[in-house]
mmCIF file of C-alpha atoms in Angstrom:
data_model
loop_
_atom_site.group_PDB
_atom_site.id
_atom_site.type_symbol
_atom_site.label_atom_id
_atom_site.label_comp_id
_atom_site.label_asym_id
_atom_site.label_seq_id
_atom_site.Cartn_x
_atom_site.Cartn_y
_atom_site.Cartn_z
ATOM 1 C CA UNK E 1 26.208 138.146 113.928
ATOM 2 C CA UNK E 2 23.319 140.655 113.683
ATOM 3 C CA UNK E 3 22.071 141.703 110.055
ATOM 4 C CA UNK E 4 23.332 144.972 110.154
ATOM 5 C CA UNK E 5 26.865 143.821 110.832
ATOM 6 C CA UNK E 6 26.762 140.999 107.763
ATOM 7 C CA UNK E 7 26.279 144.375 105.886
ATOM 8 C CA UNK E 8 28.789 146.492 107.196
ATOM 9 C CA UNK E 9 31.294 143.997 106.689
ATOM 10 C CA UNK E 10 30.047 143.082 102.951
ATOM 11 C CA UNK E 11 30.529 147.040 102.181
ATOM 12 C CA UNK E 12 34.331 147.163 103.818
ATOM 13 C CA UNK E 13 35.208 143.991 102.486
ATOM 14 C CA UNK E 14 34.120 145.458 98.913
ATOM 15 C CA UNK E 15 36.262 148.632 99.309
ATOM 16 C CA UNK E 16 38.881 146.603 101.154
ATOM 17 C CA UNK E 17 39.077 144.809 97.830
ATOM 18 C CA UNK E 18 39.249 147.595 95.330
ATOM 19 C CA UNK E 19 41.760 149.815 97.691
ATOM 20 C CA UNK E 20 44.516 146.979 98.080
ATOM 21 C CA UNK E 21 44.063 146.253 94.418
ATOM 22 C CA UNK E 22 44.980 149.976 93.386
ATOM 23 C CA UNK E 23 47.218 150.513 96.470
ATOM 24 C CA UNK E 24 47.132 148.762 99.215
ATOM 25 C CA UNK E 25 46.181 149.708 103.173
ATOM 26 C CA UNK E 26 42.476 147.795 102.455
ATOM 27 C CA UNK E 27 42.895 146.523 105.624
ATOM 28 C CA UNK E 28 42.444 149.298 107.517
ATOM 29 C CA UNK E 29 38.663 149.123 106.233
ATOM 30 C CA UNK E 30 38.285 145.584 106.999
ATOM 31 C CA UNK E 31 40.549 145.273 110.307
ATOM 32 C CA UNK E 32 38.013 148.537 112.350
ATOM 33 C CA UNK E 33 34.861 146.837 110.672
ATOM 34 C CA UNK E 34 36.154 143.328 112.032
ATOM 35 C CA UNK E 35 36.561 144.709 115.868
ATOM 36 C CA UNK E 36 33.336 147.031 115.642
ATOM 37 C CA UNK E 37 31.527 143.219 115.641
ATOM 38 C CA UNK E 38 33.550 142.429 118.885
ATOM 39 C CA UNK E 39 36.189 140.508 118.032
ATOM 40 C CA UNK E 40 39.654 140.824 119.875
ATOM 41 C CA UNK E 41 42.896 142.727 118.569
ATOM 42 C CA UNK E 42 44.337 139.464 117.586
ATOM 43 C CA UNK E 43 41.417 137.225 116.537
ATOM 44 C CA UNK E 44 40.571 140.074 114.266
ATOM 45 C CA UNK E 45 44.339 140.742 112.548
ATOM 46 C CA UNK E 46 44.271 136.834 111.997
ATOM 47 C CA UNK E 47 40.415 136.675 110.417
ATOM 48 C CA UNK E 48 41.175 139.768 108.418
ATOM 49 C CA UNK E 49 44.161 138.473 106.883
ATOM 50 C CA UNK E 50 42.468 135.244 105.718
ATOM 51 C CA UNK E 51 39.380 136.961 104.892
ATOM 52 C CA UNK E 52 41.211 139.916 102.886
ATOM 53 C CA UNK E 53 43.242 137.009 100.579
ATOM 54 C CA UNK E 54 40.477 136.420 98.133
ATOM 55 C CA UNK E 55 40.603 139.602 97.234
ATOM 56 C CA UNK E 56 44.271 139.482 95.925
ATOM 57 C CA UNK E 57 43.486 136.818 93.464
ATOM 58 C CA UNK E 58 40.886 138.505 92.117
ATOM 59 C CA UNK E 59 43.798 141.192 91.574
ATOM 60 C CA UNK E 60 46.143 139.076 89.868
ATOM 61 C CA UNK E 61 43.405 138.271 87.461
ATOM 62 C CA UNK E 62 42.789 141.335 86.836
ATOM 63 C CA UNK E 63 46.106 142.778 85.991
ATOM 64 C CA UNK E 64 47.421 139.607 84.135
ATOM 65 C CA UNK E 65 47.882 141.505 80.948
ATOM 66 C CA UNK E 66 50.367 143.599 82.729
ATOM 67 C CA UNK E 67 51.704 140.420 84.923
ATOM 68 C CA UNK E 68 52.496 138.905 81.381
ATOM 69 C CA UNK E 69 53.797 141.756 79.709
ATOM 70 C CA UNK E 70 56.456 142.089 82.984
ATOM 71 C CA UNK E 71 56.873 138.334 82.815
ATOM 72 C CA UNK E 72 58.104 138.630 78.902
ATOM 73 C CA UNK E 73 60.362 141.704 80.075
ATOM 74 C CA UNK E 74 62.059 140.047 82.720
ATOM 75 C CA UNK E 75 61.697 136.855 82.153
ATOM 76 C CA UNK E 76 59.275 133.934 83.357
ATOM 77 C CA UNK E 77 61.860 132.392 85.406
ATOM 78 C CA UNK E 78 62.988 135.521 87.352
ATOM 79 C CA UNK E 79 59.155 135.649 88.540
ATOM 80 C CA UNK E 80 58.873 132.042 89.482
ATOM 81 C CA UNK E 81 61.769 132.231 91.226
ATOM 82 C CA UNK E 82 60.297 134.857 93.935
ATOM 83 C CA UNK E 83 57.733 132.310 95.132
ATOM 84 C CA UNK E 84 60.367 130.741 97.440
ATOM 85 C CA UNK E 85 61.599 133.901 98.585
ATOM 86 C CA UNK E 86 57.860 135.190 99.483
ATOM 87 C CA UNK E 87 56.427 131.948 101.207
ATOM 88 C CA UNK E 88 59.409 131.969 103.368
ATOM 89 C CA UNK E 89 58.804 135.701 104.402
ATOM 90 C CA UNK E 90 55.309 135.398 104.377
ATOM 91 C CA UNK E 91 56.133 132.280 106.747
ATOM 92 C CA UNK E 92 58.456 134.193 108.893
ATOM 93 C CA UNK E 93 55.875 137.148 109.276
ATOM 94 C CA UNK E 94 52.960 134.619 110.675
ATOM 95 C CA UNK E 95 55.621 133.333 112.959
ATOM 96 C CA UNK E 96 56.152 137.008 114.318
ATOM 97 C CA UNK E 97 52.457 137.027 114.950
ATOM 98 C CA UNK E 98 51.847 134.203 116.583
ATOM 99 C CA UNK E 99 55.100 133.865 118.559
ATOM 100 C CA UNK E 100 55.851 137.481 119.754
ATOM 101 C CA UNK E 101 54.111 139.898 121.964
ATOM 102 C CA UNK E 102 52.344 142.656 119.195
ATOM 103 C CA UNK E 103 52.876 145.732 121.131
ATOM 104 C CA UNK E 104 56.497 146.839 119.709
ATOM 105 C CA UNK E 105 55.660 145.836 116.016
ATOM 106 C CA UNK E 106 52.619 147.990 116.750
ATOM 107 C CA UNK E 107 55.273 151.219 117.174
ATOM 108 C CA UNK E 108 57.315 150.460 114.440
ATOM 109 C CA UNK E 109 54.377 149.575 111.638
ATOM 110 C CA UNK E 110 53.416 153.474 111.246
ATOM 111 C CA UNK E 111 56.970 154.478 110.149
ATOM 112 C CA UNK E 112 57.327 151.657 108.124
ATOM 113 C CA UNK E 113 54.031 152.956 105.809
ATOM 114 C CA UNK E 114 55.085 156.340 106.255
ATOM 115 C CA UNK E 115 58.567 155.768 105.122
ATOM 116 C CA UNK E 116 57.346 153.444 102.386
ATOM 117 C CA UNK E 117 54.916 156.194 100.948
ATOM 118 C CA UNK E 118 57.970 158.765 101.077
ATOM 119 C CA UNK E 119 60.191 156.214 99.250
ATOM 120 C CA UNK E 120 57.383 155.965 96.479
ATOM 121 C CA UNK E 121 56.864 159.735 96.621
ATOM 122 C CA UNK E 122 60.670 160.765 96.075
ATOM 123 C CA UNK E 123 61.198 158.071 94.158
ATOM 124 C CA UNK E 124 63.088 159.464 90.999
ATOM 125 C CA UNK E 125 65.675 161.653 93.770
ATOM 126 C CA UNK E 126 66.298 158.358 95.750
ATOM 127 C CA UNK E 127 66.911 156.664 92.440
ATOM 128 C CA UNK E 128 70.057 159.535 91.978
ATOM 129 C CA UNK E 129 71.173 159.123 95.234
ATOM 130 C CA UNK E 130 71.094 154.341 94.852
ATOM 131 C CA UNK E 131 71.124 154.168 91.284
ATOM 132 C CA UNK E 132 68.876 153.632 88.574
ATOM 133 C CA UNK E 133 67.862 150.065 88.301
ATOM 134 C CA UNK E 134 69.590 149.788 84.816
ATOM 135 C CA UNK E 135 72.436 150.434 86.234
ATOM 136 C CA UNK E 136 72.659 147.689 88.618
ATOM 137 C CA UNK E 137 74.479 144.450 87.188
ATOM 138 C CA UNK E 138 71.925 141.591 86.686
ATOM 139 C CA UNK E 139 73.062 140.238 89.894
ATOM 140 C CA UNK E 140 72.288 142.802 92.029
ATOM 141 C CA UNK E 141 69.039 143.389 90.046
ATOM 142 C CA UNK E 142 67.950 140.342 91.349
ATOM 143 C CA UNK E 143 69.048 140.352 94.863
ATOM 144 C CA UNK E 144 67.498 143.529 95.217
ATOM 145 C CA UNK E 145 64.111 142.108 93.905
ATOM 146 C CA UNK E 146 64.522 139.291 95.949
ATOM 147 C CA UNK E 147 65.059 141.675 99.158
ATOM 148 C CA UNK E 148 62.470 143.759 98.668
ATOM 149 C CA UNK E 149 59.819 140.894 97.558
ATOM 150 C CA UNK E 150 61.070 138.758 100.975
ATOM 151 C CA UNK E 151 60.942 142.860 103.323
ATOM 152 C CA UNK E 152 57.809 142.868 102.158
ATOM 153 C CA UNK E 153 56.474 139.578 102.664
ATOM 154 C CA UNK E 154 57.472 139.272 106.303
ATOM 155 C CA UNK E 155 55.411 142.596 107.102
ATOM 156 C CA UNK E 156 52.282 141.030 105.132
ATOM 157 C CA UNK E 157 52.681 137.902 107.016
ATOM 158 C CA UNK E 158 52.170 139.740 110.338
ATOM 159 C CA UNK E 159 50.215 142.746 109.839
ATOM 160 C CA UNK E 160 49.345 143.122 105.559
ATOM 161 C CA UNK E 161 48.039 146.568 106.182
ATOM 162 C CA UNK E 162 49.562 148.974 103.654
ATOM 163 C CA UNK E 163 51.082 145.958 102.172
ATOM 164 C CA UNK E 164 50.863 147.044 98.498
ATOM 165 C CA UNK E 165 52.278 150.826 99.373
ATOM 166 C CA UNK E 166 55.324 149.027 100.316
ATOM 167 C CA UNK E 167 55.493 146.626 97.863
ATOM 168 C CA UNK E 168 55.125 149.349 95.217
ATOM 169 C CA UNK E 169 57.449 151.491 96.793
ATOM 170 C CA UNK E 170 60.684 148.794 97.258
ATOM 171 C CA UNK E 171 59.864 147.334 93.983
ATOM 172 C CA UNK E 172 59.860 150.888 92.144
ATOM 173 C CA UNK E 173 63.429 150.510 93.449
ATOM 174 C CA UNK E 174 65.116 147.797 92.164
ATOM 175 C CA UNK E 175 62.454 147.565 88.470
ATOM 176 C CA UNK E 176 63.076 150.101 85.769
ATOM 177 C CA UNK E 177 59.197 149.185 84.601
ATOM 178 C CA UNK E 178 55.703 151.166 84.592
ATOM 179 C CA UNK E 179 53.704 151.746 87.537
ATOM 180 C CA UNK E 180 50.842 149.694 86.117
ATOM 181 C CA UNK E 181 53.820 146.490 85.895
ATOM 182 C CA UNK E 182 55.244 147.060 89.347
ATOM 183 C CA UNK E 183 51.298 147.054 90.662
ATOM 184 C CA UNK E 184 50.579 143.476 88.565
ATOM 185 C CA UNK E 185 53.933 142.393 90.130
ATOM 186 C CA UNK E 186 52.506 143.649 94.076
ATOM 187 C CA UNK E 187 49.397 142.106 93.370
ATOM 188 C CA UNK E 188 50.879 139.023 92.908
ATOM 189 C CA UNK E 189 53.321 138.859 95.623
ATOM 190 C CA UNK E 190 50.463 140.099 97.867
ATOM 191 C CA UNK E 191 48.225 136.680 96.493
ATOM 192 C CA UNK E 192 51.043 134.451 97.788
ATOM 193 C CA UNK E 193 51.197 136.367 101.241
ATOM 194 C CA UNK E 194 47.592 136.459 101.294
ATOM 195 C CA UNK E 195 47.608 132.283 100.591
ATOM 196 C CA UNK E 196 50.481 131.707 103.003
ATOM 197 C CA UNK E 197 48.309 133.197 105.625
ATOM 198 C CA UNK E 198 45.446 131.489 105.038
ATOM 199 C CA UNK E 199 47.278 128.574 105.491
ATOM 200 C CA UNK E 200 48.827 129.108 108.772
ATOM 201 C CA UNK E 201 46.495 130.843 110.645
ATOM 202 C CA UNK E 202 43.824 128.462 109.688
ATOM 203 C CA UNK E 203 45.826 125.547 110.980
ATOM 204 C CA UNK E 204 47.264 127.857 113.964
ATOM 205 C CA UNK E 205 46.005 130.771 114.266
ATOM 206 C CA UNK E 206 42.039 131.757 115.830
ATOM 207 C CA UNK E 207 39.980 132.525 113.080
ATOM 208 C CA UNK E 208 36.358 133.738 113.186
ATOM 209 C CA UNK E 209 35.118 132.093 110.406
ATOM 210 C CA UNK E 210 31.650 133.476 110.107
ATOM 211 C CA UNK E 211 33.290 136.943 109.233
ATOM 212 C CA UNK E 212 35.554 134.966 106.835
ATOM 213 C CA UNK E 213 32.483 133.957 105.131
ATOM 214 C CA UNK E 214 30.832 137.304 104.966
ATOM 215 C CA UNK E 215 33.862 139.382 103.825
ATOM 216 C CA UNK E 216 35.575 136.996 101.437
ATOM 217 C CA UNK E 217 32.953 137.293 98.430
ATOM 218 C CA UNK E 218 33.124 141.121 99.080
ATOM 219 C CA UNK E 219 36.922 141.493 98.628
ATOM 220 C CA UNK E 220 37.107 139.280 95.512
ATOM 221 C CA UNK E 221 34.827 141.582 93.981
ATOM 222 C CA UNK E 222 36.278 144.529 95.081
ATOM 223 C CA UNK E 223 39.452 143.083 94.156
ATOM 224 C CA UNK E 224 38.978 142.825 90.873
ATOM 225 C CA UNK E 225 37.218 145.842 90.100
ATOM 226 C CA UNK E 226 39.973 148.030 91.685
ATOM 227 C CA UNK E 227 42.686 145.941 89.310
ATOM 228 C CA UNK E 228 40.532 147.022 86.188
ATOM 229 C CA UNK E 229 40.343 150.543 87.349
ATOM 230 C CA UNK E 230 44.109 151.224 88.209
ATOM 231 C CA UNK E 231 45.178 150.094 84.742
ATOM 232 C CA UNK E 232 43.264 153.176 83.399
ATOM 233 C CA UNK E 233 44.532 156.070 85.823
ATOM 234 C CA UNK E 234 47.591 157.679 84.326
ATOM 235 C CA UNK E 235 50.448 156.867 86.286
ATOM 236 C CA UNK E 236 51.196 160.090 88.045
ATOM 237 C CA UNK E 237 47.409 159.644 89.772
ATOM 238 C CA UNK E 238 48.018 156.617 90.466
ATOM 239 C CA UNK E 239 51.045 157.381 92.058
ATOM 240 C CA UNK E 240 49.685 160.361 94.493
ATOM 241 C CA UNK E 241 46.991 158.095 94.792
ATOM 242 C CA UNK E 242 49.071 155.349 96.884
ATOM 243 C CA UNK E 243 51.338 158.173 98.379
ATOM 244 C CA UNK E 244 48.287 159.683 99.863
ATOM 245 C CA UNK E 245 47.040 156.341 101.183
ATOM 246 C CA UNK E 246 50.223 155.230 102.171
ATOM 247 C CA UNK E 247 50.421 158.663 104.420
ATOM 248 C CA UNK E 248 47.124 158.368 105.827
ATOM 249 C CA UNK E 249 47.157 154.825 107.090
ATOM 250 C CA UNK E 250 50.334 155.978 108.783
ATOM 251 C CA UNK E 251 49.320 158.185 110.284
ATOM 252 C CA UNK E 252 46.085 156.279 111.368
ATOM 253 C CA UNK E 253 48.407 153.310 112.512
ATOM 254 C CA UNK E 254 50.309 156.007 114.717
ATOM 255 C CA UNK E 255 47.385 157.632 116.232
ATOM 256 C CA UNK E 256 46.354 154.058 116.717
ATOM 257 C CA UNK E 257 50.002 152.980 118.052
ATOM 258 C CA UNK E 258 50.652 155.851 120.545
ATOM 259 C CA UNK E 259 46.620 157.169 121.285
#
């Protein structure tokens, strides 16, 4: 790896960081940078997901003021209890990737962004037309959680782009919480997607590990900067903020798709 491409790839892995740690779709920075060094389609999905997963820890760290505060709200246990439900999507998603030709995911990925941005960005309407979370009976509170949580983890297992828009969009769902909670609650789900992957693709899957290496430190610092700054934007930025990310990588993903 040449010099100049060690420092492309520290720059995108630093924004990669900070933009899945605000909103998500991170990947698309890391995922162009990771092919423009010659790497394959596939080799450079798998490397940028375990490459990328750093970065989501540094997240959770950084919003665990808010992860706590949603933790005493709903309860500790009703947290804990997701980890099954997200390892075995997460598990399901790698599966996907490693078992199943790419090209139809590859067509239906840019509507799934798309729709998940519109979901986020009509939110309070959709809300009228389902029901307001405190409405729902505990029970289907938390089957709802645990849908959206395991939805989401299956898509990060196989292709995490715009993982956090659609995290953030289901969960704004099914949680009658702030925007700043429901992020701490993505970034976390997103840390154990980003650690399941790591796990299977670097027992199955071909990773470059030299990139690995190079991008890694940059998205844990990026990580953690973006989780500092999206606790201080007032929630309505915040919100156009992932709406307008969530619409452009869909639309990138669909130029991408159908180009």
């Amino acid at each position: 790896m040449e010099f100049s491409q060690i420092i492309f790839l520290l720059a995108a892995g630093l924004a990669a960081g900070a933009v899945n740690a605000v909103a998500g779709g991170g990947s698309l920075i890391t995922f162009p940078a990771l092919l423009s060094t010659g790497l394959s389609q596939v080799v450079a999905n798998v490397t940028n997901s375990v490459a990328v997963s750093p970065g989501y820890v540094a997240s959770v760290y950084g919003s665990r003021s808010d992860l706590r505060e949603l933790a005493e709200s709903r309860g500790r246990r009703t947290l804990v209890h997701l980890l099954p439900t997200v390892m075995v999507g997460t598990a399901i998603g790698c599966t996907l990737l490693l078992a199943t030709p790419a090209a139809a995911f590859r067509v239906i990925v840019p509507f799934l962004v798309l729709g998940a941005a519109a979901v986020l960005a009509f939110q309070t309407r959709l809300r009228a037309v389902v029901g307001h979370p405190r409405d729902m009976s505990p029970r289907q509170r938390t089957l709802s959680l645990h849908l959206m949580s395991g939805i989401g983890a299956i898509y990060g297992g196989y292709f995490g782009a715009a993982l956090g828009v659609m995290l953030v969009a289901g969960l704004g769902l099914v949680l009658d919480e702030s925007l700043v909670r429901i992020s701490a609650l993505k970034n976390a789900i997103s840390m154990v997607v980003g650690l399941g992957t790591v796990v299977a693709f670097a027992i199955f899957g071909h990773v470059d590990w030299a990139a690995v290496a190079t991008l890694a430190p940059a998205t844990l610092a990026g990580g953690y900067v973006g989780s500092r700054v999206a606790r201080r934007l007032p929630p309505v930025v915040l919100r156009t903020v992932i709406v307008t990310l969530g619409t452009v990588v869909g639309i990138i993903l669909a130029i991408k798709a159908f180009g």
